[in-house]
Structures are given as structure tokens and as C-alpha cells.
PDB file of C-alpha atoms in Angstrom:
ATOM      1  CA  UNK A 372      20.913  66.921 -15.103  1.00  0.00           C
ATOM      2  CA  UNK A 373      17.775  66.145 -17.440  1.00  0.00           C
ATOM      3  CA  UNK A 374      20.264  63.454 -19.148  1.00  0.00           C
ATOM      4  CA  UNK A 375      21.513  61.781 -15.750  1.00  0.00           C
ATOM      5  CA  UNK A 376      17.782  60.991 -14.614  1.00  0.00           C
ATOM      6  CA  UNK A 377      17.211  60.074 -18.521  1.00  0.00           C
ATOM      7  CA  UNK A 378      20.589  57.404 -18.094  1.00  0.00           C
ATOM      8  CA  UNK A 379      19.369  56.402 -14.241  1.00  0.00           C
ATOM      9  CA  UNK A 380      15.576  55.684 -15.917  1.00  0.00           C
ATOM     10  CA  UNK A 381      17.428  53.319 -18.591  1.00  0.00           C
ATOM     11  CA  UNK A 382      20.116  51.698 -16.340  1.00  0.00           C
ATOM     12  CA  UNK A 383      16.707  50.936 -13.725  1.00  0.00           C
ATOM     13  CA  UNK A 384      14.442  49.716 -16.465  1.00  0.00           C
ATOM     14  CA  UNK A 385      17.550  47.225 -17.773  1.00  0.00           C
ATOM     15  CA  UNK A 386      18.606  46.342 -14.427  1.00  0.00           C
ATOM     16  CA  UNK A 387      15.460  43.565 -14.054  1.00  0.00           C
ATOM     17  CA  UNK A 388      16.109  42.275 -17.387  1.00  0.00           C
ATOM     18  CA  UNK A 389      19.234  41.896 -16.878  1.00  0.00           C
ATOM     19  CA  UNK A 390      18.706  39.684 -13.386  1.00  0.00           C
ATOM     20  CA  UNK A 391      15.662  38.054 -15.157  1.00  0.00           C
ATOM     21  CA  UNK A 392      18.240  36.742 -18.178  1.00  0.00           C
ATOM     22  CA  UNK A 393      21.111  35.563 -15.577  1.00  0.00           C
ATOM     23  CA  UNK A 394      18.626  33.430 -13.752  1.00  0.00           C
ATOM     24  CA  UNK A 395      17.557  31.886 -17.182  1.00  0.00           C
ATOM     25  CA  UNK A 396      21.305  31.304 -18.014  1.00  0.00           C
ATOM     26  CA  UNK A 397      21.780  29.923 -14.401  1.00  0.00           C
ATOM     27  CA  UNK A 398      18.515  27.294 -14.502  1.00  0.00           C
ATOM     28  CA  UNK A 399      19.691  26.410 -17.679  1.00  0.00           C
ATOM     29  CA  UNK A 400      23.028  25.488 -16.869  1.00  0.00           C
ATOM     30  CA  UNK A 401      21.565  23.721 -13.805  1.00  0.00           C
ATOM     31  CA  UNK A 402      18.826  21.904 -16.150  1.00  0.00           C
ATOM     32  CA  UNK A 403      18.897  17.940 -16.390  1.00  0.00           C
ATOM     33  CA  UNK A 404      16.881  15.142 -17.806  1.00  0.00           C
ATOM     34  CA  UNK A 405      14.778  12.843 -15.623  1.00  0.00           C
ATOM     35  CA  UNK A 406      13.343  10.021 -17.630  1.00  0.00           C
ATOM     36  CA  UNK A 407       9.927   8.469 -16.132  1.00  0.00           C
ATOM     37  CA  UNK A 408       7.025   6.327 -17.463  1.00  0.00           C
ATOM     38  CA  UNK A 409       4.406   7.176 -19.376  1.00  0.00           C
ATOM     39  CA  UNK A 410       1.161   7.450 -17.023  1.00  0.00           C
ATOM     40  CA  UNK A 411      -1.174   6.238 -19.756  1.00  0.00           C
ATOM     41  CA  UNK A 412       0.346   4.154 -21.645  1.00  0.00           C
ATOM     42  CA  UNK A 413      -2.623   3.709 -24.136  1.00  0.00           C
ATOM     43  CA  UNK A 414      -2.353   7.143 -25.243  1.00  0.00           C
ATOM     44  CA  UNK A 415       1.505   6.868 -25.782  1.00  0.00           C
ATOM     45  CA  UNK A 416       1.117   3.611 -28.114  1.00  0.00           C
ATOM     46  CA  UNK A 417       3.155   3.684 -31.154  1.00  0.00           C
ATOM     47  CA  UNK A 418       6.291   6.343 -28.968  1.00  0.00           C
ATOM     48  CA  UNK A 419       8.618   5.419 -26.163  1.00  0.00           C
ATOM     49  CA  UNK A 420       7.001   4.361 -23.050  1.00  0.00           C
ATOM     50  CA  UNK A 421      10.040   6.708 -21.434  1.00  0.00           C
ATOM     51  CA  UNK A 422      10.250   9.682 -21.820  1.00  0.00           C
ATOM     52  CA  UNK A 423      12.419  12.776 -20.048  1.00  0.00           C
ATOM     53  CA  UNK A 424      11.186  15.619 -18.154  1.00  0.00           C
ATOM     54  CA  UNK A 425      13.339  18.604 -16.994  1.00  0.00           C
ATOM     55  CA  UNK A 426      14.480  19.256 -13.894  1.00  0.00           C
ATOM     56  CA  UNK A 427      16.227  22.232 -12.662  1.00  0.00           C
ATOM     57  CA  UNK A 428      18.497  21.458  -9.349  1.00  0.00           C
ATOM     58  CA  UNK A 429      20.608  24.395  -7.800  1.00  0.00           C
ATOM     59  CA  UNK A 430      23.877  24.086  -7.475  1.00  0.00           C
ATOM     60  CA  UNK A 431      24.158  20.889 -10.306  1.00  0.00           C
ATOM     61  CA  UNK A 432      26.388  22.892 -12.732  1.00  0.00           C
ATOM     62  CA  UNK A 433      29.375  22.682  -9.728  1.00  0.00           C
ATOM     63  CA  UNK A 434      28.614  19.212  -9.426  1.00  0.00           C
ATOM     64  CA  UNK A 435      31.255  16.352 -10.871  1.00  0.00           C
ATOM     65  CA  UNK A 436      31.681  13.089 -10.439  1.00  0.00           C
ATOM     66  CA  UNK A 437      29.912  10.899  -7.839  1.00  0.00           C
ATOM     67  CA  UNK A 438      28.543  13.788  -6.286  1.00  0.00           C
ATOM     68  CA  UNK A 439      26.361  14.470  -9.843  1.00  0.00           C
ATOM     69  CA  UNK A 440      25.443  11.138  -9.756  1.00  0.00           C
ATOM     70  CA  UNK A 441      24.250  10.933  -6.536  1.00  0.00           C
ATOM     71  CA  UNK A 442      22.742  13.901  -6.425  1.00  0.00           C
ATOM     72  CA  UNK A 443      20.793  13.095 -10.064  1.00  0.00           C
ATOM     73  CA  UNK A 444      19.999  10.137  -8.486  1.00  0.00           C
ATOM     74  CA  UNK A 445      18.289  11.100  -5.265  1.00  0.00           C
ATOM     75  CA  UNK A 446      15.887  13.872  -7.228  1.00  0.00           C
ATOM     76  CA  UNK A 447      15.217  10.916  -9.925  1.00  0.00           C
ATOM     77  CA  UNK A 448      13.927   8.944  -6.978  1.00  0.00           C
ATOM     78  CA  UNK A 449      11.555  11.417  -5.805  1.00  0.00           C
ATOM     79  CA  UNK A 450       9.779  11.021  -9.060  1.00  0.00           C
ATOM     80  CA  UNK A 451       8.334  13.222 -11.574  1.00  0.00           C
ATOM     81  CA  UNK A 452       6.582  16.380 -11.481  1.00  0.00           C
ATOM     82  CA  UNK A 453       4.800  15.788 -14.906  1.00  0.00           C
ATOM     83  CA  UNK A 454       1.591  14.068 -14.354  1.00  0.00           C
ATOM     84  CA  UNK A 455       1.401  12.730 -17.311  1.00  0.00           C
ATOM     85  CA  UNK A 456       4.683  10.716 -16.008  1.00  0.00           C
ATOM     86  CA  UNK A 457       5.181   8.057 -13.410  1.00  0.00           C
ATOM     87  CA  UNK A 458       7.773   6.661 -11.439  1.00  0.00           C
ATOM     88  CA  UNK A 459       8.819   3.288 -12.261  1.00  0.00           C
ATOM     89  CA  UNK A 460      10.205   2.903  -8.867  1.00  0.00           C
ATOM     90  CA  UNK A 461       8.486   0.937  -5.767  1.00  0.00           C
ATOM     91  CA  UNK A 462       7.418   3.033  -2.908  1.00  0.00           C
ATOM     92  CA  UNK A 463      10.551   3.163  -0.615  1.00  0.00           C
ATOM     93  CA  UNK A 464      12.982   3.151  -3.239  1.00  0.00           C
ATOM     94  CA  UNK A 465      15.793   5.021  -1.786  1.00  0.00           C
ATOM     95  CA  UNK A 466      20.071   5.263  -2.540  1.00  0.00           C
ATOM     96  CA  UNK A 467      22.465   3.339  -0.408  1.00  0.00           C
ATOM     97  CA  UNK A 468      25.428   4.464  -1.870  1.00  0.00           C
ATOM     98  CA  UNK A 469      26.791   4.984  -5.297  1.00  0.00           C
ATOM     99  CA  UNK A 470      29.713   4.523  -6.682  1.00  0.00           C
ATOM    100  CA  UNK A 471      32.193   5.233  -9.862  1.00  0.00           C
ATOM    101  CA  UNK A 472      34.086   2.604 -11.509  1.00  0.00           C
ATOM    102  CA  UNK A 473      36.414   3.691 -15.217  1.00  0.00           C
ATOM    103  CA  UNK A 474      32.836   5.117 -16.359  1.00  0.00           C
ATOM    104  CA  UNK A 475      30.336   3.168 -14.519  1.00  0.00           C
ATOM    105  CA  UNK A 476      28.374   4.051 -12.154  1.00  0.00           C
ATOM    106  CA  UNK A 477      27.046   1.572  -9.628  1.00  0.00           C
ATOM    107  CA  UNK A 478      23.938   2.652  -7.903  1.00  0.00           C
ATOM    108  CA  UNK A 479      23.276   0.721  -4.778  1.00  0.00           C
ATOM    109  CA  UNK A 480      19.365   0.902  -3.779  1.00  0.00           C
ATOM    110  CA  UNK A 481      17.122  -0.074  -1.207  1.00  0.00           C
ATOM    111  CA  UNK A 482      14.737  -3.886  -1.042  1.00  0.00           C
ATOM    112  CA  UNK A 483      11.435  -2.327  -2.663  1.00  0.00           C
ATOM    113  CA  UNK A 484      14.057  -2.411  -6.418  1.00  0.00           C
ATOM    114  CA  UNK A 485      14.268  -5.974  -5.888  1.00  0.00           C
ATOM    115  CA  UNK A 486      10.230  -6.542  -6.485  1.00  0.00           C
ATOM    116  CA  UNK A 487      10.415  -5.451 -10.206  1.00  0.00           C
ATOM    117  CA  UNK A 488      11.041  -8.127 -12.609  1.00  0.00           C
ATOM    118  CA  UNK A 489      10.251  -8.510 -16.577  1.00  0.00           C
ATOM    119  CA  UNK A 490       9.581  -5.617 -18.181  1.00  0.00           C
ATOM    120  CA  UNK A 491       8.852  -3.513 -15.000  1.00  0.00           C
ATOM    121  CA  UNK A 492      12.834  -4.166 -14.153  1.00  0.00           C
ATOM    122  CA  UNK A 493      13.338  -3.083 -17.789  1.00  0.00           C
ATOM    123  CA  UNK A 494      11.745   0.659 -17.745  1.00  0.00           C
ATOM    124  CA  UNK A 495      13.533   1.170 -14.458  1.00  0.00           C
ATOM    125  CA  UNK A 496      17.068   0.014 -15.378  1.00  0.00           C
ATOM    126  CA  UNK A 497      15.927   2.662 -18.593  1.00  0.00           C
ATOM    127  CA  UNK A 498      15.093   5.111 -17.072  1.00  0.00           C
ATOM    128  CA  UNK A 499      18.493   5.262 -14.744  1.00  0.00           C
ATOM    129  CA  UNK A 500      20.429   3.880 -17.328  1.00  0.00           C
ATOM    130  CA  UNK A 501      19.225   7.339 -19.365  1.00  0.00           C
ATOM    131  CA  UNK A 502      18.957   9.785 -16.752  1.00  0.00           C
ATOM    132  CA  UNK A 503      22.968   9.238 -15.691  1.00  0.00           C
ATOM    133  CA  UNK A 504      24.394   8.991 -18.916  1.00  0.00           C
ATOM    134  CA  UNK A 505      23.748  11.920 -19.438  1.00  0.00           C
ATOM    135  CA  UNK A 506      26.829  12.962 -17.192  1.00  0.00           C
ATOM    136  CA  UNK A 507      29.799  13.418 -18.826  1.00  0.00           C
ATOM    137  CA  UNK A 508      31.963  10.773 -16.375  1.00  0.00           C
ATOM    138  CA  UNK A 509      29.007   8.191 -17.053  1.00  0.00           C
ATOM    139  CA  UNK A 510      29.036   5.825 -19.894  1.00  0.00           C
ATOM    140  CA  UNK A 511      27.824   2.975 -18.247  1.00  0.00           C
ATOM    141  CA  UNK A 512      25.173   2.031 -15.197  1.00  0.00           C
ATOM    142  CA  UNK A 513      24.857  -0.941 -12.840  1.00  0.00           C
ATOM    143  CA  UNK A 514      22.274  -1.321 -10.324  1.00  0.00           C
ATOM    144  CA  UNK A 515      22.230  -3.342  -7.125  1.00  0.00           C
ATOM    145  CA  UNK A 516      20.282  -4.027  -4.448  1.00  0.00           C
ATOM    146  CA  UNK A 517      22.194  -3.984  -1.042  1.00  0.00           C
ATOM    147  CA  UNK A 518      25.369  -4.766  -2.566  1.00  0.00           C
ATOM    148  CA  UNK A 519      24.002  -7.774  -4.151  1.00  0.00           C
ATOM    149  CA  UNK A 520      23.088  -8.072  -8.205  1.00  0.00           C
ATOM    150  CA  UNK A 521      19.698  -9.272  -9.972  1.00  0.00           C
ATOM    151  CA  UNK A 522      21.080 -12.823 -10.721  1.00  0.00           C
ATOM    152  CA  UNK A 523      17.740 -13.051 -12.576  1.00  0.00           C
ATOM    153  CA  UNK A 524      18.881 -10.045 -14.827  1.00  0.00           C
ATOM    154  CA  UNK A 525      20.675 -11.353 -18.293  1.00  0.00           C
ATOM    155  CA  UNK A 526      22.984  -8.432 -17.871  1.00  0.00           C
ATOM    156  CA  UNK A 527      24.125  -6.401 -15.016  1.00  0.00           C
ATOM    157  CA  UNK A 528      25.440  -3.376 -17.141  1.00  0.00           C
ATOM    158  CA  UNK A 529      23.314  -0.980 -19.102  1.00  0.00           C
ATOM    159  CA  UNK A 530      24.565   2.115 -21.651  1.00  0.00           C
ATOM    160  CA  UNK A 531      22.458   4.449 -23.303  1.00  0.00           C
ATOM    161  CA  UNK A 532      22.833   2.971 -26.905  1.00  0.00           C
ATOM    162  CA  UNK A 533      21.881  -0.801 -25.518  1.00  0.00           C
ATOM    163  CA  UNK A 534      18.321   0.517 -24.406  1.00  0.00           C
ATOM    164  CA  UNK A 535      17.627   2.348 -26.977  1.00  0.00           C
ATOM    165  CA  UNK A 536      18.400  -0.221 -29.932  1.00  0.00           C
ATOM    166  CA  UNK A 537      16.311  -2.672 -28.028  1.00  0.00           C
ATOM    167  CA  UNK A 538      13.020  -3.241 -29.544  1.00  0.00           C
ATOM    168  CA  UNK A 539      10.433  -5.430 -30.433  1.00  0.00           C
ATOM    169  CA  UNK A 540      13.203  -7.951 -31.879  1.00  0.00           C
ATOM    170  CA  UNK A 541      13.562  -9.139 -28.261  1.00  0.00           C
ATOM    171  CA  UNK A 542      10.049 -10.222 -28.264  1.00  0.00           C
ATOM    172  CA  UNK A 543       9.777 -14.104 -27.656  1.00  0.00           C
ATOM    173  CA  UNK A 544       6.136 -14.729 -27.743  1.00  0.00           C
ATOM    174  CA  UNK A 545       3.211 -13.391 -27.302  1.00  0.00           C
ATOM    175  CA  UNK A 546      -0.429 -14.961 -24.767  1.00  0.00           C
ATOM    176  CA  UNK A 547      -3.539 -13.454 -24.599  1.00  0.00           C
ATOM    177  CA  UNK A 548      -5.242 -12.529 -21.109  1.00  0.00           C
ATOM    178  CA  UNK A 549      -7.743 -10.812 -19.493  1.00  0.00           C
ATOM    179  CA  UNK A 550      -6.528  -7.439 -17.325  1.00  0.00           C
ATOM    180  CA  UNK A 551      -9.280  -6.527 -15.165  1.00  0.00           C
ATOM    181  CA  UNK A 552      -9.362  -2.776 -14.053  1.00  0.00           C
ATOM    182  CA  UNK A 553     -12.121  -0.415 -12.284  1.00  0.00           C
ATOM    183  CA  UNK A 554     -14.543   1.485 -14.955  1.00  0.00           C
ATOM    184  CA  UNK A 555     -16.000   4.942 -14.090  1.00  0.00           C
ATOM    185  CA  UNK A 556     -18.705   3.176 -11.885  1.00  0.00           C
ATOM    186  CA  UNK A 557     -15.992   1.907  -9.571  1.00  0.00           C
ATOM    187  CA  UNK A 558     -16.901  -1.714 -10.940  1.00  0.00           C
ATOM    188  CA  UNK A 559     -13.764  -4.497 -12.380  1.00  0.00           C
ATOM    189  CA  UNK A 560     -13.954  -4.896 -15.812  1.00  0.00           C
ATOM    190  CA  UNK A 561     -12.609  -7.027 -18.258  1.00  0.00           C
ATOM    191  CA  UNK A 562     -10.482  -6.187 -20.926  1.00  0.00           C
ATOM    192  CA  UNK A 563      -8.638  -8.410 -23.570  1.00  0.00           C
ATOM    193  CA  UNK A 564      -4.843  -8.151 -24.807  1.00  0.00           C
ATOM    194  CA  UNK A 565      -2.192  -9.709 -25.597  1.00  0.00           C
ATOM    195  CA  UNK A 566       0.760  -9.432 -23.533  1.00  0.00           C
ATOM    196  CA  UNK A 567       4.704  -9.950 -25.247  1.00  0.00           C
ATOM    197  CA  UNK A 568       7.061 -11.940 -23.386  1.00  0.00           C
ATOM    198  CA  UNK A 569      10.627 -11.018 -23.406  1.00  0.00           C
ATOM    199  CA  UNK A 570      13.528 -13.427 -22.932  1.00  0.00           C
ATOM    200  CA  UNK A 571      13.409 -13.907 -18.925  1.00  0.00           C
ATOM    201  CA  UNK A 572       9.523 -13.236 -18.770  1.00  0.00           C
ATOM    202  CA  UNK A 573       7.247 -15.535 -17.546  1.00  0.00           C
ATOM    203  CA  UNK A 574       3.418 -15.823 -18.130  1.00  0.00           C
ATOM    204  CA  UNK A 575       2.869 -14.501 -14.404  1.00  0.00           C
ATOM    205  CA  UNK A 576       5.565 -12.192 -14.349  1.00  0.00           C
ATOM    206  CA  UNK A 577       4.441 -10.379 -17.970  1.00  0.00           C
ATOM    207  CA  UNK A 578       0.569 -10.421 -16.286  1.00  0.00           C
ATOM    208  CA  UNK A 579       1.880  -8.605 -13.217  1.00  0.00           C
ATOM    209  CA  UNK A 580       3.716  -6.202 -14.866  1.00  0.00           C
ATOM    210  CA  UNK A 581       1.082  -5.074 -17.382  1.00  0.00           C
ATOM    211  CA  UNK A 582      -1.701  -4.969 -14.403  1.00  0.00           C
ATOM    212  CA  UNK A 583       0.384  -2.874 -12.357  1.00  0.00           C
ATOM    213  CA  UNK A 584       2.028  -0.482 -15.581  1.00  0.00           C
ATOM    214  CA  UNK A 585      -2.251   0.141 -15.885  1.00  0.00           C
ATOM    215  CA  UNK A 586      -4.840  -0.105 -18.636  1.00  0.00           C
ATOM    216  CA  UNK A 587      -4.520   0.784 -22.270  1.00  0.00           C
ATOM    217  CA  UNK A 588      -7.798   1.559 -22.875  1.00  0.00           C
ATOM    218  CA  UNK A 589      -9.302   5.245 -21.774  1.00  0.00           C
ATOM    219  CA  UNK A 590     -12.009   5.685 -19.358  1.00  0.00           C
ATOM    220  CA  UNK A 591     -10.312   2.934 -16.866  1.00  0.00           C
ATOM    221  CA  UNK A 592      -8.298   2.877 -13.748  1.00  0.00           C
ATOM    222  CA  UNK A 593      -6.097   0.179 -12.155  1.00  0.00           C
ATOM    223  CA  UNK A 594      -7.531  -1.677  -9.264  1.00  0.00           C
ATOM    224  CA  UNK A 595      -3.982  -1.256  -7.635  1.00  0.00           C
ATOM    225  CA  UNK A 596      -3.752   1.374  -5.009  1.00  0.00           C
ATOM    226  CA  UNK A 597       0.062   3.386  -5.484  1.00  0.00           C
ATOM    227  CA  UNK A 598       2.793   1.351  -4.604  1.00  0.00           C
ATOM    228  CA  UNK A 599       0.948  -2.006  -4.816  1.00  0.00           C
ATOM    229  CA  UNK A 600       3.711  -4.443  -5.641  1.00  0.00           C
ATOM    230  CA  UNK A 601       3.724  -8.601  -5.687  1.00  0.00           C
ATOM    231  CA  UNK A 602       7.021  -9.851  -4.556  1.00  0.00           C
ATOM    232  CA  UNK A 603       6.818 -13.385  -6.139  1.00  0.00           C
ATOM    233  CA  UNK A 604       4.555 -15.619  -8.203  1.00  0.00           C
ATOM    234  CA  UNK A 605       4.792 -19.065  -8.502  1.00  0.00           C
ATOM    235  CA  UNK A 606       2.537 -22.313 -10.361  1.00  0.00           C
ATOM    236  CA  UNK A 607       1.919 -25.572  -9.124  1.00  0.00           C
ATOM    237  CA  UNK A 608      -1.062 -27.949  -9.617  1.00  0.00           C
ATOM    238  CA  UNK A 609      -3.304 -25.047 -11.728  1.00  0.00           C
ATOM    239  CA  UNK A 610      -2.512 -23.188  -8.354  1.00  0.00           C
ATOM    240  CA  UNK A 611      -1.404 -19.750  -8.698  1.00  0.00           C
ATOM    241  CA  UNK A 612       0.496 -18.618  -5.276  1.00  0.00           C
ATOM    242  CA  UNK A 613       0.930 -14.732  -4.867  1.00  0.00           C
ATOM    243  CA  UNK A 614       3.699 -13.426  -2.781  1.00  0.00           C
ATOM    244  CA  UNK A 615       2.681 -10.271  -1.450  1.00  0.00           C
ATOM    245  CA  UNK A 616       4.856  -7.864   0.760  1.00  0.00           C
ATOM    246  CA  UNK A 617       3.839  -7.042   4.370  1.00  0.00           C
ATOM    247  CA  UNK A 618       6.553  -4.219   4.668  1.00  0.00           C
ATOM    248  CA  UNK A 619       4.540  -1.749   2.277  1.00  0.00           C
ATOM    249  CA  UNK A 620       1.310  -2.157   4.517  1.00  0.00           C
ATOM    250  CA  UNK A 621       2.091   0.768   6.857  1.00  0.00           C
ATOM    251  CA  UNK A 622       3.027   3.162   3.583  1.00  0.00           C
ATOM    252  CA  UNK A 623      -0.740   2.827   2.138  1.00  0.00           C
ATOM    253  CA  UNK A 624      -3.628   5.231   3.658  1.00  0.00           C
ATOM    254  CA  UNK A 625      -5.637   3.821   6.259  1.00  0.00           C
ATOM    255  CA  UNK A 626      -8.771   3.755   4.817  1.00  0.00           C
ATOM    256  CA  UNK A 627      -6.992   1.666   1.634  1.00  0.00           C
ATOM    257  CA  UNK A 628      -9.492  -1.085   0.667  1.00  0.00           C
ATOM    258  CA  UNK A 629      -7.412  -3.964  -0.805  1.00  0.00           C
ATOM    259  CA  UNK A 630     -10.331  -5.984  -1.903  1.00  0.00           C
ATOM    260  CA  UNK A 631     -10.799  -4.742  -5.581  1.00  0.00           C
ATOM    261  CA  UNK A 632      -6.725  -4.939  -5.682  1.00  0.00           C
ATOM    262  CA  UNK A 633      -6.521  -8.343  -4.795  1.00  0.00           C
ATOM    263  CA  UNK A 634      -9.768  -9.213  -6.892  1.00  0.00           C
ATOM    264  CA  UNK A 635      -8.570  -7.821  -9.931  1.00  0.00           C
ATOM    265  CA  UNK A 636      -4.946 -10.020  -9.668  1.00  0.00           C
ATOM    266  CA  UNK A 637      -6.702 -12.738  -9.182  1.00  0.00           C
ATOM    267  CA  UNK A 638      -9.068 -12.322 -12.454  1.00  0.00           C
ATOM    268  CA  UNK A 639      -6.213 -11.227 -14.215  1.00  0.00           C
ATOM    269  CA  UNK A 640      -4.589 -14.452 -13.293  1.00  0.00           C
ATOM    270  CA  UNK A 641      -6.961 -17.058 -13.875  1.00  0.00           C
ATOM    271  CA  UNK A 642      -7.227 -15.412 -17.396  1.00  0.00           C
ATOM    272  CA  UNK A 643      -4.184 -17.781 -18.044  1.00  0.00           C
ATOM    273  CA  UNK A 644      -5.297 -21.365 -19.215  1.00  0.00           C
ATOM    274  CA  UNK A 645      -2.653 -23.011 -16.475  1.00  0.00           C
ATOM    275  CA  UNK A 646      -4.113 -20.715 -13.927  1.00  0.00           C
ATOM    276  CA  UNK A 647      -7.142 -22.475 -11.687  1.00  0.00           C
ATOM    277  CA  UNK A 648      -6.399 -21.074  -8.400  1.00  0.00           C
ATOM    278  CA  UNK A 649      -4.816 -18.154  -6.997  1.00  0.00           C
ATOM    279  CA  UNK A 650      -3.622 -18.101  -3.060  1.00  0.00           C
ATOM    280  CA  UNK A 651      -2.339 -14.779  -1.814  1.00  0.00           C
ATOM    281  CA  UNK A 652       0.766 -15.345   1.235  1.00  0.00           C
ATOM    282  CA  UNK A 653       2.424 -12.715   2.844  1.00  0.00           C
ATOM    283  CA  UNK A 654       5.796 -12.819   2.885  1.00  0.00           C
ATOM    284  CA  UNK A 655       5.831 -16.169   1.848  1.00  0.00           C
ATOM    285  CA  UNK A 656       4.061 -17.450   4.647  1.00  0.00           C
ATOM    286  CA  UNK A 657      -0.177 -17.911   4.651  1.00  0.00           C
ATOM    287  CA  UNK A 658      -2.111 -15.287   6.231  1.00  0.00           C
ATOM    288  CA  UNK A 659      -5.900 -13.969   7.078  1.00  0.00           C
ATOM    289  CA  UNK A 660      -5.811 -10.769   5.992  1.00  0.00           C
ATOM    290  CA  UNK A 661      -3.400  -7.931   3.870  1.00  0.00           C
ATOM    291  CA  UNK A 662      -4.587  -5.168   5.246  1.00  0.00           C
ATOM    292  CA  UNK A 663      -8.511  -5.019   5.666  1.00  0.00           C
ATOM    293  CA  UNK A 664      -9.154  -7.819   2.822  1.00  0.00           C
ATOM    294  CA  UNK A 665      -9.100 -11.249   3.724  1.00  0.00           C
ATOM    295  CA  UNK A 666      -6.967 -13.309   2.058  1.00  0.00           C
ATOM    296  CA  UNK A 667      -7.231 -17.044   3.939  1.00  0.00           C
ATOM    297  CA  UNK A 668      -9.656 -18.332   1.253  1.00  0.00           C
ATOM    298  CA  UNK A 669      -8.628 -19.385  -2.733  1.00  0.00           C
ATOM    299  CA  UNK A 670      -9.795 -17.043  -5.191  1.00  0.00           C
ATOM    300  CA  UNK A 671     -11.833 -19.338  -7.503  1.00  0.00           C
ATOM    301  CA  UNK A 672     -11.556 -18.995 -11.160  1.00  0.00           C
ATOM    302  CA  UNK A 673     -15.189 -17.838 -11.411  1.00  0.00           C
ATOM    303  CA  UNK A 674     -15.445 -15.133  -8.469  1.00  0.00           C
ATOM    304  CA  UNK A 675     -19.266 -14.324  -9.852  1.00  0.00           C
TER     305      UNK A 675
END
């Protein structure tokens, strides 16, 4: 009898072990890589501005196919639980549909994809590109935007081995500006860089991008609340005119003050020697106000 309760003792004490270790072997088996953006991308200089956090999603190790890559896809879109990540993705990034094609998968998403551009475009297409290849029925990805392609994209079809033996060899030049950013007082600063331009980059488009990606530099935050995207820029006569999205409006806080957003684009900008004037529109069309700043005057290059 003694030796029955001594066995029952043992078989209770291993039983939680034993439960514990299947539920590691199951999350691991359900584990996956979700690739994001640095959040400060000063402290990652010299590494990969992408970098992979794991995710565990139930169910995923039953998964094949298109329903993997959907499924990877939705829970990239959601965006990282690592604060020290970001998404690259505009708010209201969301699937349409995805598809497989002899290897490639074509991932169909939503309007806000269509704002990136230069290098912005880049870490997203990465950080897809990365986090599906990792299937075994995906060697290749391709990303549209309601059915249609980037035309503005040099290629339409990304693998894991292209992005990665990308470098600084697709550099094209390099311009110095001035990114202007909140300090700890809550007051824009100034701060000097120099931005590289890749093959498809313009001036304004390589500006944009590094103003919204953040600043470098510790002990500064970006004048840009979450989300805050510019659709289009465009020069003419030293004039500097700012496409901004009305859409997103409704997705920011209502208290969101757009004034030190908008100010800090607009010093940013007229850092650029061709840049005298910068004239926010909405939707392409003039307006009085985004949000609760007014927007019906031209920023100056000296705002004081």
C-alpha cells in the first residue's frame, strides 16, 4: 500500500511537468517570425533597421498554404508587441486577399500601403518579404494595392536573399537637411544629417521618410502624432506643396494638436536649398484647416 501512494505521489508530481513541457513543444511548433522596425533607430545604428520578433499563433503548425500566409499576414499587420519595434505599416493597413502563384505570394492590401514611398516602401516590402518566406510554399512576395501594382516601384517581386544583399551599394547620393523634432521641453528643435538617396528617391520623398521613421539622436521625439502620413509632395517655383490625407483624420485622438506636426514638416522642408515655401492641401485640393491647425496660410521659410 505504502508503495502505491509512494508511485501516485510521483505520477502527481510528474503529471504538471509533463503538461508544462507539451505546451512548450506546442508554442514552439506554433512559433513564427514577425519582422518590424526598429523604434529608435539611433540606438540601432551600425545593425539592421529590421529585425524579427516571435510570435506564437495557435493553431499555425496545421496551417499550409494560403491559409499560413494569410493568417501570418493578418497578425503581422497588427504590429509588434516589442516596444522597442514598430510597425512600418500606415494606420488602416489591412489584407484584401492573398493569393499563391508557383511560390509567390501576392498580398493584396488596403489604400493607407499606397502612401509609403522611398525607403519607407523599402522596410515594409522587408519586412513582408521576410516574415512570409519563412513558409515553406513561399519563395517569393508581391504586394499590391487593390489589385493594382506600385508602378513607381523598380521591381514588383521581392525574395529573402534580394533584401538582404541590398546595402549601402544602392546609395545614389547623399543632401544634408535639417529634421526638426520635439526636445524634452515639448519645444521643435533642429537637428543636422545627412539623408542617402536611393535610386527612385527624391529630395522630398527621402526628407519625409526620415521625419516620419523619427530622430537619431536620444532625448527627442517626432513631432508626428502615430499614423501621420503625407500622401504626395511636389516642387514648383521654390514652392513646396504637401499632400496630406483627410481619410486618417477620424483615426487620430480628438484632442490631437497638428500644429507642431505640420510645423516641424515644414522646417524640415525648407531645410532643402530648392525649398522656399511649403503649402499643405488636403487631398489634393486647398483647405483651412487639417484637423484643429490651420493650414490656409504658406509656411514661410523663417517661421521665427
Amino acid at each position: 500500500m505504502r508503495k502505491l501512494i509512494l508511485c501516485a505521489l510521483a505520477l502527481s508530481l510528474l503529471l504538471p511537468g509533463c503538461a508544462y513541457a507539451a505546451r512548450q513543444s506546442q508554442a514552439a511548433e506554433n512559433a513564427c517570425a514577425l519582422y518590424y522596425v526598429e523604434a529608435d533607430l539611433g540606438a540601432a545604428a551600425g545593425t539592421d533597421a529590421v529585425r524579427a520578433e516571435t510570435a506564437v499563433l495557435d493553431g499555425f503548425q496545421e496551417l499550409e498554404g494560403l491559409d499560413a500566409v494569410e493568417r501570418l499576414t493578418q497578425r503581422l499587420l497588427r504590429g509588434p508587441a516589442d516596444e522597442t519595434l514598430k510597425s512600418p505599416f500606415p494606420v488602416g493597413t489591412q489584407l484584401i486577399a492573398a493569393r499563391l502563384e508557383d511560390g509567390c505570394a501576392v498580398i493584396d492590401l488596403t489604400y493607407p500601403y499606397s502612401t509609403l514611398s522611398g525607403i519607407s516602401l523599402t522596410l515594409a516590402d522587408y519586412c513582408i518579404t521576410l516574415t512570409l518566406t519563412q513558409l515553406p510554399a513561399v519563395s517569393s512576395v508581391s504586394v499590391t494595392v487593390r489589385g493594382q501594382e506600385l508602378a513607381y516601384r523598380s521591381t514588383q517581386s521581392f525574395t529573402a536573399e534580394d533584401l538582404l544583399l541590398s546595402s549601402m551599394e544602392d546609395v545614389v547620393s547623399t543632401v544634408p537637411v535639417t529634421l526638426w523634432f520635439l526636445d524634452a521641453s515639448g519645444a521643435l528643435t533642429g537637428t543636422a544629417q545627412r539623408l542617402d538617396l536611393y535610386e527612385g528617391d527624391t529630395q522630398l520623398s527621402a526628407l519625409v521618410d526620415a521625419l516620419e521613421a523619427g530622430p537619431q539622436e536620444r532625448g527627442l521625439t517626432s513631432a508626428l502624432p502615430d499614423g501621420f502620413t503625407v500622401l504626395t509632395t511636389q516642387l514648383s517655383d521654390g514652392v513646396c506643396y504637401v499632400n496630406l490625407p483627410g481619410a486618417i483624420l477620424p483615426s487620430f485622438p480628438e484632442n490631437t494638436d497638428m500644429q507642431p506636426a505640420l510645423d516641424a514638416l515644414a522646417l524640415s522642408l525648407t531645410s532643402l536649398e530648392a525649398v522656399q515655401q511649403v503649402r499643405y492641401l488636403v487631398d489634393g485640393e486647398p483647405a483651412e484647416w487639417y484637423g484643429s491647425a490651420p493650414i490656409a496660410q504658406t509656411y514661410p521659410r523663417d517661421m521665427g
